[in-house]
Coordinates of C-alpha atoms and ligand atoms in Angstrom, one line a residue:
M147 CA -4.6 -5.6 -47.9
T148 CA -4.3 -5.4 -44.1
L149 CA -0.9 -6.4 -43.1
S150 CA -0.9 -8.9 -40.4
S151 CA 2.8 -9.0 -39.7
V152 CA 2.2 -7.9 -36.1
K153 CA -0.8 -10.0 -35.0
P154 CA -3.2 -8.8 -32.3
P155 CA -5.3 -11.3 -30.3
Q156 CA -8.2 -13.0 -32.1
A157 CA -11.1 -10.6 -32.1
Q158 CA -13.9 -11.7 -29.7
V159 CA -16.3 -9.3 -31.3
V160 CA -16.4 -8.3 -34.9
V161 CA -18.1 -5.1 -36.1
L162 CA -19.7 -5.5 -39.6
D163 CA -19.3 -2.2 -41.5
T164 CA -22.4 -1.2 -43.4
G165 CA -20.9 2.2 -44.4
G166 CA -21.7 4.1 -41.2
Q167 CA -19.5 6.9 -39.9
Y168 CA -19.8 5.4 -36.5
C169 CA -18.2 2.1 -37.3
H170 CA -14.8 2.9 -35.9
L171 CA -16.4 4.5 -32.9
I172 CA -18.2 1.2 -32.1
A173 CA -15.0 -0.8 -32.3
R174 CA -13.1 1.8 -30.2
K175 CA -15.8 1.8 -27.5
I176 CA -15.7 -2.0 -27.3
R177 CA -11.9 -1.9 -26.9
E178 CA -12.2 0.7 -24.2
L179 CA -14.3 -1.8 -22.4
G180 CA -11.3 -4.2 -22.5
V181 CA -12.4 -6.5 -25.3
Y182 CA -10.4 -6.7 -28.5
S183 CA -12.6 -5.9 -31.5
E184 CA -12.1 -5.5 -35.3
I185 CA -14.0 -4.2 -38.3
R186 CA -14.9 -6.4 -41.3
P187 CA -17.0 -5.6 -44.4
S188 CA -20.7 -6.2 -43.8
E189 CA -20.9 -9.0 -46.4
T190 CA -18.1 -11.1 -44.8
P191 CA -19.2 -14.8 -45.1
A192 CA -20.5 -16.3 -41.9
A193 CA -18.0 -19.1 -42.1
E194 CA -15.2 -16.5 -41.6
L195 CA -16.7 -15.3 -38.4
L196 CA -16.9 -18.7 -36.7
G197 CA -15.3 -18.9 -33.3
G198 CA -16.1 -15.3 -32.2
R199 CA -18.3 -14.5 -29.2
G200 CA -20.3 -11.7 -30.8
I201 CA -21.1 -9.7 -33.9
V202 CA -22.2 -6.1 -34.1
I203 CA -23.9 -4.8 -37.3
S204 CA -23.2 -1.1 -37.6
G205 CA -25.4 1.7 -38.6
G206 CA -25.2 3.1 -42.2
P207 CA -26.9 5.6 -44.5
A208 CA -28.7 3.1 -46.8
S209 CA -32.3 1.7 -46.5
V210 CA -32.5 -2.0 -46.1
Y211 CA -35.3 -2.4 -48.7
E212 CA -33.4 -0.5 -51.5
S213 CA -31.5 -2.5 -54.1
G214 CA -27.7 -2.2 -53.6
A215 CA -28.0 -1.6 -49.8
P216 CA -25.2 -3.3 -47.8
Q217 CA -26.0 -6.9 -47.0
V218 CA -25.0 -9.3 -44.3
D219 CA -24.7 -13.1 -44.8
P220 CA -27.9 -14.4 -43.1
G221 CA -25.8 -17.3 -41.9
I222 CA -24.5 -15.1 -39.1
F223 CA -27.8 -15.5 -37.3
S224 CA -27.3 -19.3 -37.0
L225 CA -23.6 -19.2 -35.9
G226 CA -24.7 -19.4 -32.3
C227 CA -22.8 -16.3 -31.3
A228 CA -24.6 -13.2 -30.0
V229 CA -25.6 -10.5 -32.5
L230 CA -26.3 -6.8 -31.9
G231 CA -27.6 -4.6 -34.7
L232 CA -27.4 -0.8 -34.3
C233 CA -29.6 1.6 -36.4
Y234 CA -29.3 0.2 -39.9
G235 CA -28.1 -3.1 -38.3
H236 CA -31.3 -3.2 -36.2
Q237 CA -33.3 -2.8 -39.3
T238 CA -31.2 -5.4 -41.1
I239 CA -32.0 -7.9 -38.4
A240 CA -35.8 -7.2 -38.7
W241 CA -35.6 -7.5 -42.5
H242 CA -33.8 -10.8 -42.5
L243 CA -35.6 -12.6 -39.8
G244 CA -39.2 -11.8 -40.8
G245 CA -40.0 -8.5 -39.2
A246 CA -41.0 -5.3 -41.1
V247 CA -39.1 -2.0 -41.9
Q248 CA -40.8 1.1 -43.2
R249 CA -39.9 4.6 -44.1
G250 CA -41.3 6.9 -41.4
D251 CA -43.3 10.1 -42.0
K252 CA -40.9 12.0 -39.8
G253 CA -37.2 11.3 -39.1
E254 CA -35.9 11.3 -35.6
Y255 CA -32.5 13.0 -35.3
G256 CA -30.7 14.0 -32.2
L257 CA -31.7 13.5 -28.5
A258 CA -34.7 11.4 -27.7
W259 CA -36.1 9.6 -24.6
L260 CA -36.2 5.8 -24.4
E261 CA -38.6 3.9 -22.1
T262 CA -37.6 0.3 -21.5
L263 CA -40.6 -2.0 -21.8
R264 CA -39.5 -5.2 -20.0
P265 CA -36.4 -6.6 -18.3
S266 CA -33.6 -7.7 -20.5
P267 CA -29.9 -8.5 -20.0
L268 CA -29.1 -5.6 -22.4
F269 CA -30.7 -3.1 -20.0
E270 CA -29.6 -4.6 -16.7
S271 CA -29.1 -1.9 -14.1
V272 CA -30.1 0.8 -16.7
E273 CA -33.9 0.2 -16.9
G274 CA -36.5 3.0 -17.2
R275 CA -36.5 6.3 -18.9
Q276 CA -33.2 7.5 -20.4
Q277 CA -31.7 9.9 -22.8
I278 CA -30.5 8.3 -26.1
W279 CA -29.2 9.6 -29.5
M280 CA -31.1 8.8 -32.7
S281 CA -30.4 9.4 -36.3
H282 CA -33.0 7.6 -38.6
R283 CA -36.0 7.9 -40.8
D284 CA -36.7 4.2 -41.5
S285 CA -38.1 2.2 -38.5
V286 CA -38.8 -1.4 -37.6
T287 CA -42.6 -1.6 -37.6
R288 CA -43.0 -5.3 -36.7
V289 CA -40.6 -7.5 -34.7
P290 CA -39.5 -10.8 -36.2
P291 CA -41.0 -14.0 -34.8
G292 CA -39.4 -14.9 -31.4
F293 CA -38.5 -11.2 -30.7
E294 CA -40.0 -8.8 -28.2
A295 CA -40.0 -5.0 -28.2
L296 CA -37.6 -4.0 -25.4
G297 CA -37.9 -0.2 -25.6
A298 CA -39.7 2.7 -27.3
T299 CA -39.6 6.4 -27.8
E300 CA -42.4 8.8 -28.6
T301 CA -41.9 8.4 -32.4
C302 CA -40.4 4.9 -32.5
A303 CA -42.4 2.0 -31.1
I304 CA -39.6 -0.5 -31.5
A305 CA -36.5 1.4 -30.5
A306 CA -35.0 -1.8 -29.0
M307 CA -35.9 -5.5 -29.5
G308 CA -34.4 -8.8 -28.7
D309 CA -34.7 -12.6 -28.9
A310 CA -33.2 -13.7 -25.6
A311 CA -33.1 -17.4 -26.6
R312 CA -31.1 -16.8 -29.8
R313 CA -29.2 -13.9 -28.2
I314 CA -30.0 -11.5 -31.1
Y315 CA -30.7 -7.9 -30.2
G316 CA -31.4 -4.6 -32.1
L317 CA -31.2 -1.0 -31.1
Q318 CA -32.5 1.8 -33.3
F319 CA -30.4 4.3 -31.3
H320 CA -26.6 4.7 -31.0
P321 CA -25.1 3.4 -27.7
E322 CA -21.6 4.2 -29.1
V323 CA -22.1 8.0 -28.9
V324 CA -21.7 10.0 -25.7
H325 CA -25.1 11.6 -26.0
T326 CA -26.7 8.2 -25.1
T327 CA -26.3 8.5 -21.4
N328 CA -26.2 4.8 -20.6
G329 CA -24.6 3.8 -23.9
K330 CA -21.4 2.4 -22.5
R331 CA -23.3 0.4 -19.9
I332 CA -25.5 -1.1 -22.6
L333 CA -22.5 -2.1 -24.7
A334 CA -20.9 -3.6 -21.6
N335 CA -24.0 -5.6 -20.9
F336 CA -23.9 -6.9 -24.5
L337 CA -20.2 -7.9 -24.2
F338 CA -20.2 -9.4 -20.7
R339 CA -23.8 -10.5 -20.0
V340 CA -24.9 -11.5 -23.5
C341 CA -21.7 -12.5 -25.4
G342 CA -19.8 -13.8 -22.3
C343 CA -16.6 -12.0 -23.4
T344 CA -13.6 -11.9 -21.2
R345 CA -11.3 -8.8 -20.8
D346 CA -8.4 -9.4 -23.1
W347 CA -7.3 -5.9 -24.3
D348 CA -5.3 -3.2 -22.8
P349 CA -3.2 -1.1 -25.2
R350 CA -0.6 -0.4 -22.5
R351 CA 0.2 -4.1 -22.3
Q352 CA 0.8 -4.5 -26.0
A353 CA 4.5 -3.4 -26.0
E354 CA 5.9 -6.9 -25.3
R355 CA 3.7 -8.7 -27.7
I356 CA 4.4 -6.2 -30.5
Q357 CA 8.1 -6.3 -29.9
D358 CA 8.1 -10.1 -30.2
E359 CA 6.2 -9.8 -33.4
I360 CA 8.7 -7.2 -34.7
R361 CA 11.6 -9.6 -34.0
R362 CA 9.8 -12.4 -35.8
T363 CA 8.9 -10.3 -38.8
A364 CA 12.4 -8.7 -39.0
A365 CA 13.9 -12.2 -38.9
G366 CA 17.5 -10.9 -38.4
R367 CA 17.0 -8.0 -40.8
N368 CA 17.3 -4.3 -39.9
V369 CA 14.4 -1.7 -40.0
F370 CA 14.4 1.7 -41.8
F371 CA 11.7 4.3 -41.1
F372 CA 10.6 7.5 -42.8
V373 CA 9.6 9.5 -39.7
S374 CA 7.4 12.7 -39.6
G375 CA 7.7 13.8 -36.0
G376 CA 4.1 12.7 -35.5
V377 CA 3.0 10.4 -32.7
D378 CA 2.4 7.3 -34.9
S379 CA 5.8 7.0 -36.7
T380 CA 7.6 7.9 -33.4
V381 CA 5.9 5.2 -31.4
A382 CA 6.3 2.6 -34.1
F383 CA 10.0 3.4 -34.4
T384 CA 10.5 3.3 -30.6
L385 CA 9.0 -0.2 -30.5
C386 CA 11.4 -1.4 -33.3
L387 CA 14.3 0.3 -31.4
R388 CA 13.4 -1.6 -28.3
A389 CA 12.8 -4.9 -30.1
L390 CA 16.0 -4.8 -32.2
G391 CA 18.4 -2.4 -30.5
P392 CA 20.1 0.8 -31.9
E393 CA 22.4 -1.0 -34.3
R394 CA 19.5 -2.4 -36.3
V395 CA 17.1 0.7 -36.7
R396 CA 17.4 4.0 -38.7
A397 CA 15.0 6.9 -38.9
L398 CA 15.0 9.4 -41.8
Y399 CA 13.1 12.7 -41.7
V400 CA 12.4 14.5 -45.0
D401 CA 12.5 18.2 -44.6
T402 CA 10.1 19.6 -47.2
G403 CA 10.6 23.2 -46.3
L404 CA 6.9 23.3 -45.5
M405 CA 7.2 22.6 -41.9
R406 CA 6.4 24.8 -38.9
A407 CA 9.1 26.8 -37.1
G408 CA 11.5 24.7 -35.1
E409 CA 10.0 21.4 -36.3
T410 CA 13.2 19.8 -37.6
E411 CA 15.0 20.6 -34.3
F412 CA 12.0 19.2 -32.3
V413 CA 12.1 15.9 -34.2
R414 CA 15.9 15.7 -33.9
N415 CA 15.7 16.2 -30.2
V416 CA 13.1 13.5 -29.7
F417 CA 15.1 11.0 -31.7
D418 CA 18.5 12.0 -30.2
S419 CA 17.0 11.3 -26.8
L420 CA 16.1 7.8 -28.0
G421 CA 19.6 6.9 -29.0
R422 CA 22.7 8.2 -30.8
G423 CA 23.3 7.8 -34.5
I424 CA 19.9 6.5 -35.3
F425 CA 18.4 9.6 -37.0
A426 CA 19.2 11.6 -40.1
V427 CA 17.6 14.5 -42.0
E428 CA 17.2 14.6 -45.8
D429 CA 16.9 18.3 -46.8
A430 CA 14.5 18.3 -49.8
S431 CA 13.2 21.8 -49.2
A432 CA 14.7 23.3 -52.4
R433 CA 13.1 20.6 -54.5
F434 CA 9.7 21.0 -52.9
L435 CA 9.8 24.8 -53.1
S436 CA 10.9 24.9 -56.7
A437 CA 8.2 22.4 -57.7
L438 CA 5.6 24.6 -56.0
D439 CA 6.8 27.8 -57.7
G440 CA 3.8 29.7 -59.1
V441 CA 1.3 27.0 -58.1
R442 CA -1.9 28.7 -56.7
D443 CA -4.7 26.1 -57.1
P444 CA -5.2 24.0 -53.9
E445 CA -5.7 20.7 -55.7
Q446 CA -2.6 21.3 -57.8
K447 CA -0.6 22.1 -54.6
R448 CA -1.6 18.8 -53.1
R449 CA -0.8 16.9 -56.3
V450 CA 2.7 18.5 -56.6
I451 CA 3.5 17.9 -53.0
G452 CA 2.2 14.3 -53.1
E453 CA 4.2 13.6 -56.2
M454 CA 7.4 15.1 -54.8
F455 CA 7.0 13.0 -51.6
V456 CA 6.8 9.9 -53.8
E457 CA 9.8 10.9 -55.9
V458 CA 12.0 11.6 -52.9
Q459 CA 10.9 8.5 -51.1
E460 CA 11.4 6.3 -54.2
Q461 CA 14.9 7.8 -54.7
I462 CA 15.9 7.1 -51.2
L463 CA 14.5 3.6 -51.3
A464 CA 16.2 2.9 -54.7
S465 CA 19.5 4.4 -53.6
G466 CA 20.4 1.3 -51.6
R467 CA 21.6 3.5 -48.8
Y468 CA 19.2 2.0 -46.3
L469 CA 17.3 -0.9 -47.8
E470 CA 20.1 -2.9 -49.3
G471 CA 20.1 -6.5 -48.5
R472 CA 19.2 -6.9 -44.9
W473 CA 17.0 -3.9 -44.5
I474 CA 13.2 -3.8 -44.3
L475 CA 10.9 -0.8 -44.1
G476 CA 8.9 0.2 -40.9
Q477 CA 5.8 2.4 -41.0
G478 CA 3.5 4.0 -38.5
T479 CA 0.3 3.0 -40.2
I480 CA -2.6 2.8 -37.7
Y481 CA -5.8 0.8 -37.8
P482 CA -8.2 3.3 -39.4
D483 CA -5.7 3.7 -42.4
T484 CA -5.9 0.0 -43.1
I485 CA -9.7 -0.2 -43.4
E486 CA -11.4 0.8 -46.6
S487 CA -14.8 2.0 -45.4
G488 CA -17.0 5.1 -45.5
G489 CA -15.3 7.3 -42.9
T490 CA -11.8 6.8 -44.1
A491 CA -11.8 8.2 -47.6
K492 CA -9.3 11.0 -46.7
A493 CA -7.0 8.5 -44.9
D494 CA -6.9 6.6 -48.2
V495 CA -5.7 9.6 -50.1
I496 CA -3.1 10.4 -47.4
K497 CA -2.0 6.8 -47.5
T498 CA -1.5 6.8 -51.2
H499 CA 1.0 9.6 -50.8
H500 CA 2.9 8.3 -47.9
N501 CA 2.3 4.7 -46.9
R502 CA 1.6 3.0 -50.2
V503 CA 3.8 4.6 -52.9
S504 CA 4.9 2.0 -55.6
G505 CA 8.3 1.4 -54.1
I506 CA 6.5 0.5 -50.8
Q507 CA 4.0 -1.7 -52.6
R508 CA 7.0 -3.6 -53.9
L509 CA 8.4 -4.0 -50.4
I510 CA 5.0 -5.3 -49.2
A511 CA 5.0 -7.9 -52.0
E512 CA 8.5 -8.9 -51.0
N513 CA 7.5 -9.2 -47.4
R514 CA 10.0 -6.5 -46.4
I515 CA 7.7 -4.3 -44.3
V516 CA 6.7 -4.1 -40.7
E517 CA 3.8 -2.0 -39.4
P518 CA 3.8 -2.4 -35.6
L519 CA 0.7 -0.3 -35.0
H520 CA -1.6 -1.6 -37.7
S521 CA -4.2 -2.8 -35.3
L522 CA -4.3 0.2 -33.0
Y523 CA -6.4 3.4 -32.8
K524 CA -4.8 6.8 -32.2
D525 CA -5.7 7.0 -28.5
E526 CA -4.3 3.5 -28.1
V527 CA -1.0 4.6 -29.8
R528 CA -0.8 7.5 -27.3
E529 CA -1.4 5.2 -24.3
L530 CA 1.2 2.8 -25.6
G531 CA 3.6 5.8 -26.2
R532 CA 3.1 6.9 -22.6
E533 CA 3.9 3.4 -21.4
L534 CA 7.1 3.5 -23.5
G535 CA 8.1 6.7 -21.7
L536 CA 7.9 9.1 -24.7
P537 CA 7.6 12.7 -23.8
E538 CA 4.0 14.1 -23.2
Q539 CA 4.8 17.0 -25.4
L540 CA 5.2 14.6 -28.3
L541 CA 2.2 12.4 -27.4
Q542 CA -0.2 15.3 -27.1
R543 CA 0.8 17.0 -30.4
H544 CA -2.0 18.2 -32.6
P545 CA -2.4 16.4 -35.9
F546 CA -0.5 18.2 -38.7
P547 CA -1.3 17.6 -42.4
G548 CA 1.3 16.0 -44.6
P549 CA 1.3 18.9 -47.2
G550 CA 2.3 21.2 -44.2
L551 CA 2.1 25.0 -44.3
A552 CA 1.5 24.9 -48.1
I553 CA -2.2 24.3 -47.6
R554 CA -2.4 27.0 -44.9
C555 CA -0.9 29.7 -47.2
L556 CA -3.7 30.8 -49.4
C557 CA -2.9 32.0 -52.9
E558 CA -5.1 34.1 -55.3
E559 CA -4.9 34.9 -59.0
S560 CA -6.0 38.5 -58.9
G561 CA -6.6 41.5 -56.6
K562 CA -10.2 42.4 -55.8
P563 CA -11.9 44.6 -53.1
V564 CA -14.2 43.1 -50.5
E565 CA -17.9 43.7 -51.3
R566 CA -20.5 45.1 -48.9
L567 CA -23.5 42.8 -48.3
E568 CA -26.4 43.3 -46.0
E569 CA -25.1 40.4 -43.9
G570 CA -21.4 41.5 -43.7
W571 CA -18.4 41.7 -46.1
L572 CA -17.9 39.3 -48.9
A573 CA -14.2 38.6 -49.2
P574 CA -13.0 37.4 -52.6
L575 CA -10.9 34.7 -51.1
H576 CA -11.6 31.1 -51.9
S577 CA -11.5 28.2 -49.4
V578 CA -12.6 24.6 -49.6
G579 CA -15.7 23.3 -47.8
V580 CA -17.8 20.1 -47.7
Q581 CA -21.4 20.6 -48.6
G582 CA -23.5 17.5 -49.1
D583 CA -21.1 14.9 -50.3
S584 CA -19.0 17.2 -52.5
R585 CA -16.2 19.7 -52.1
S586 CA -17.1 23.3 -52.6
Y587 CA -14.6 26.2 -53.4
R588 CA -16.3 29.5 -52.5
P589 CA -15.7 33.0 -51.1
V590 CA -15.8 33.9 -47.4
L591 CA -18.1 36.1 -45.4
I592 CA -16.6 38.5 -42.9
L593 CA -18.6 39.6 -39.8
D594 CA -17.6 42.5 -37.6
A595 CA -16.7 41.0 -34.2
A596 CA -19.7 41.4 -31.8
P597 CA -19.0 41.6 -28.1
R598 CA -19.9 38.0 -27.4
Q599 CA -18.2 35.3 -29.4
Q600 CA -20.8 32.7 -28.7
D601 CA -23.4 34.8 -30.4
L602 CA -21.1 35.1 -33.4
H603 CA -20.9 31.4 -33.9
E604 CA -24.7 31.2 -33.9
L605 CA -24.9 34.1 -36.3
A606 CA -22.3 32.5 -38.6
A607 CA -24.4 29.2 -38.7
E608 CA -27.5 31.2 -39.7
R609 CA -25.6 33.1 -42.4
I610 CA -24.0 30.1 -44.0
N611 CA -27.4 28.3 -44.2
R612 CA -29.0 31.3 -45.9
L613 CA -26.2 32.5 -48.3
S614 CA -25.5 29.9 -50.9
Q615 CA -22.6 31.8 -52.4
I616 CA -20.3 31.3 -49.4
N617 CA -19.0 28.2 -47.5
R618 CA -17.2 29.9 -44.6
V619 CA -17.7 32.8 -42.1
I620 CA -15.0 34.6 -40.2
A621 CA -15.1 37.3 -37.6
L622 CA -12.8 40.3 -37.8
L623 CA -11.1 40.5 -34.4
E624 CA -8.8 43.5 -35.0
S625 CA -7.1 45.2 -37.9
H626 CA -5.1 48.1 -39.1
V627 CA -7.8 49.3 -41.5
P628 CA -11.6 48.6 -41.6
A629 CA -12.8 45.5 -43.4
G630 CA -14.3 47.7 -46.2
S631 CA -10.9 49.1 -47.2
M632 CA -9.3 45.6 -47.7
T633 CA -8.5 44.0 -51.0
T634 CA -7.1 40.7 -52.0
S635 CA -3.8 40.7 -53.9
P636 CA -2.4 38.3 -56.5
A637 CA -0.3 36.0 -54.3
A638 CA 1.6 32.7 -54.7
L639 CA 3.5 30.4 -52.5
C640 CA 6.9 32.1 -52.0
Q641 CA 9.6 32.2 -49.4
T642 CA 8.4 35.6 -48.0
R643 CA 4.9 34.5 -47.4
L644 CA 5.9 31.0 -46.0
E645 CA 8.3 32.8 -43.6
R646 CA 5.5 35.2 -42.6
L647 CA 3.2 32.3 -42.0
R648 CA 5.9 30.4 -40.0
R649 CA 6.3 33.5 -37.7
V650 CA 2.6 34.1 -37.1
D651 CA 2.0 30.3 -36.5
A652 CA 4.9 30.3 -34.0
I653 CA 3.3 33.2 -32.1
V654 CA 0.0 31.5 -31.9
R655 CA 1.5 28.2 -30.8
D656 CA 3.5 29.9 -28.1
A657 CA 0.5 31.7 -26.7
A658 CA -1.8 28.7 -26.9
E659 CA 0.7 26.4 -25.2
R660 CA 1.5 28.9 -22.5
T661 CA -2.2 29.5 -21.6
G662 CA -3.1 25.8 -21.9
F663 CA -5.6 26.6 -24.6
D664 CA -3.9 24.1 -27.0
R665 CA -5.0 21.3 -24.7
E666 CA -8.7 22.4 -24.9
V667 CA -8.8 22.1 -28.7
W668 CA -8.1 19.2 -31.0
Q669 CA -6.3 21.3 -33.6
F670 CA -5.5 25.0 -34.1
P671 CA -4.5 25.8 -37.7
V672 CA -3.3 29.3 -38.5
I673 CA -3.9 30.4 -42.1
L674 CA -2.3 33.2 -44.0
V675 CA -4.7 34.9 -46.5
P676 CA -3.8 37.5 -49.2
L677 CA -6.2 40.1 -47.9
G678 CA -5.2 43.5 -46.7
T679 CA -3.6 46.7 -48.0
R680 CA -0.6 47.5 -50.2
E681 CA 1.7 47.8 -47.2
R682 CA 0.2 45.0 -45.3
P683 CA -0.9 42.5 -48.0
D684 CA -1.7 39.5 -45.8
S685 CA -4.0 38.7 -42.9
V686 CA -4.1 35.9 -40.3
V687 CA -7.1 33.5 -39.7
L688 CA -7.2 31.6 -36.4
R689 CA -9.0 28.2 -36.7
P690 CA -9.3 26.5 -33.3
V691 CA -11.5 23.4 -33.6
D692 CA -12.7 20.6 -31.4
S693 CA -13.1 17.2 -32.9
V694 CA -12.8 13.5 -32.3
D695 CA -11.3 12.3 -35.5
G696 CA -11.3 15.2 -37.9
M697 CA -14.3 13.9 -39.8
T698 CA -16.6 16.6 -38.1
A699 CA -15.5 19.5 -36.1
R700 CA -16.8 22.4 -34.0
A701 CA -15.4 25.9 -34.3
V702 CA -14.3 27.0 -30.8
P703 CA -14.4 30.5 -29.3
L704 CA -11.1 32.1 -28.1
P705 CA -10.7 33.1 -24.4
G706 CA -10.7 36.9 -24.1
A707 CA -7.1 37.3 -22.8
L708 CA -5.7 35.0 -25.4
R709 CA -7.5 36.8 -28.1
E710 CA -6.1 40.2 -26.9
E711 CA -2.6 38.9 -26.8
L712 CA -2.8 37.3 -30.2
C713 CA -4.2 40.4 -31.9
R714 CA -1.6 42.6 -30.3
R715 CA 1.4 40.4 -31.3
L716 CA 0.1 39.4 -34.7
L717 CA -0.7 42.9 -35.8
A718 CA 2.8 44.0 -34.9
E719 CA 4.2 41.6 -37.5
E720 CA 5.5 42.8 -40.8
G721 CA 3.0 42.6 -43.6
V722 CA 0.0 41.6 -41.4
C723 CA -3.2 43.7 -41.8
A724 CA -5.9 41.9 -39.8
V725 CA -6.6 39.0 -37.4
F726 CA -9.8 36.9 -38.1
L727 CA -11.4 34.0 -36.2
D728 CA -13.0 31.2 -38.3
L729 CA -16.5 30.6 -37.0
T730 CA -17.4 27.7 -39.4
H731 CA -18.1 24.2 -38.1
K732 CA -17.3 21.2 -40.3
P733 CA -19.5 20.6 -42.2
P734 CA -20.0 23.0 -44.0
G735 CA -16.3 24.2 -43.8
T736 CA -13.3 21.8 -43.8
I737 CA -10.8 22.2 -41.0
E738 CA -8.0 23.2 -43.4
W739 CA -8.8 26.0 -45.8
E740 CA -7.4 24.1 -48.8
Ligands
XMP110 P1 -10.2 18.7 -43.5 O1 -9.4 19.9 -43.9 O2 -10.5 17.8 -44.6 O3 -9.1 17.9 -42.6 O4 -11.4 19.0 -42.6 C1 -9.4 16.9 -41.7 C2 -8.2 16.5 -40.9 O5 -7.2 15.9 -41.9 C3 -6.0 16.7 -41.9 N1 -5.6 16.7 -43.3 C4 -4.5 16.1 -43.8 N2 -3.6 15.3 -43.2 N3 -2.6 15.0 -45.3 C5 -2.6 14.8 -44.0 O6 -1.7 14.1 -43.5 C6 -3.4 15.8 -46.0 O7 -3.4 16.0 -47.2 C7 -4.5 16.4 -45.2 N4 -5.5 17.2 -45.5 C8 -6.2 17.4 -44.3 C9 -6.4 18.0 -41.3 O8 -5.2 18.7 -40.8 C10 -7.4 17.7 -40.3 O9 -6.8 17.2 -39.1

């Protein structure tokens, strides 16, 4: 299903995906080292991998000896190209080539110390004792014939192994994560000393190639885009604009009425600065808001919004206004959205809403679509955008969810008081979390803000592990009344509350941008919760998080001065009772509350 309308170079190194959350990280690290790399399913037939210089088998959650565990085609070991197995991949190599893998008595998770045992091209210039990052219970207990153990930790006798003659190597640890001090060097050794790769990849140099491909795909036709104001659709559009000229491209922005303050103007300014007459706004806010009238359940909200997006897009596509005859559709789809693998389940859902609605499927079938960024990662899109001269303010924007403020405006069915527990206050507000592999929907624990926020984060982690009825912990920073006097109120998604959320969100964004705090965090959602008093029925939750890709996230403390300014300004707002800071990491809490 990957569209190859805009072809990148042939991948020198292919990463075989065995279901690990680090698969994309491996491919990204290899590209950062200047070598173009792509991901394929683990069971890809060896014949399809002919011609590459190297194969990396990723880590994954399964055990090689269990039935149903991800497989590789054993033919890959006789292709003559170099192979590197990481974690599960390391065990897969041992399993296929005559070594042994066993379940250990103890797992080894987190930091560990590796001792290299003998010289090897993989460890060139990084020999000796070094910090690595481990996450495994199974271990290789006997190396296959022809292999030697190359490194060990206290609990893992074969933490690295290799057969130099066949150029096949395995590492129990993860060189792709930053906690492995020499990880990048080890990967570079594999690429350049073992595989013999050449540097063929620099995202900043892709503009010309992609523009050529756009011209070829468009073949004289014009390109129409739905743009969101995000980095991806803007960079994709700019490439098409450059490739085809202003007469042959159009951008349409659908205003859902669920956007942040000033969003439509921001997007209009960006596009107006690219060229006159190429941009239009479709105001669908009344339709979205009336479809959401009275909807309180988070899943239902997402469904309604998703369906409305589809309806509006389909109508525009069917209207013939843009796609008649000589028009094709352009999209900002990026590489992780095109791969169906473990870590991208959420991307698939988002994609169904925006990038793969049925009208769009039809265009794909008719070869009337161009996705200029389909082989790039987000950081690569940013670098390319910088090269194209797009404003830094746009390139550095935090990700913003498709359903917009709707999923940051919490609704409740009924009014209930908070409840005193020994550990804090139990607020009868429900938010979504991820615990194990499933979604939870549970109440929130409120802690009184202690003097040091760092201690609060530790305290929160302890509470959440101990109290099974909650999935999130917040600290009360400041309020008009004590936590014990607050109640929830029956609340829905209405203009008044959306306006209130828009105002408080704008205050937070203004202060975070002015103090530079927004550049220290990956995302900073602001959530309106129906908790307070009769006069001030809502409160504000601040959710600054640090993350790499949104799959996991760390709750971040607020600097003292920013915290004081926000409390002062937010509590002066109409209807706002209290200001809270979300202390929950992901897992167990999701980044968004719904
Ligand atoms: P969660 O809340 O699952 O979010 O921890 C992880 C990241 O995904 C974003 N997100 C979405 N983005 N449509 C989107 O385009 C959605 O429905 C959606 N839900 C969550 C969220 O903002 C965070 O960056």
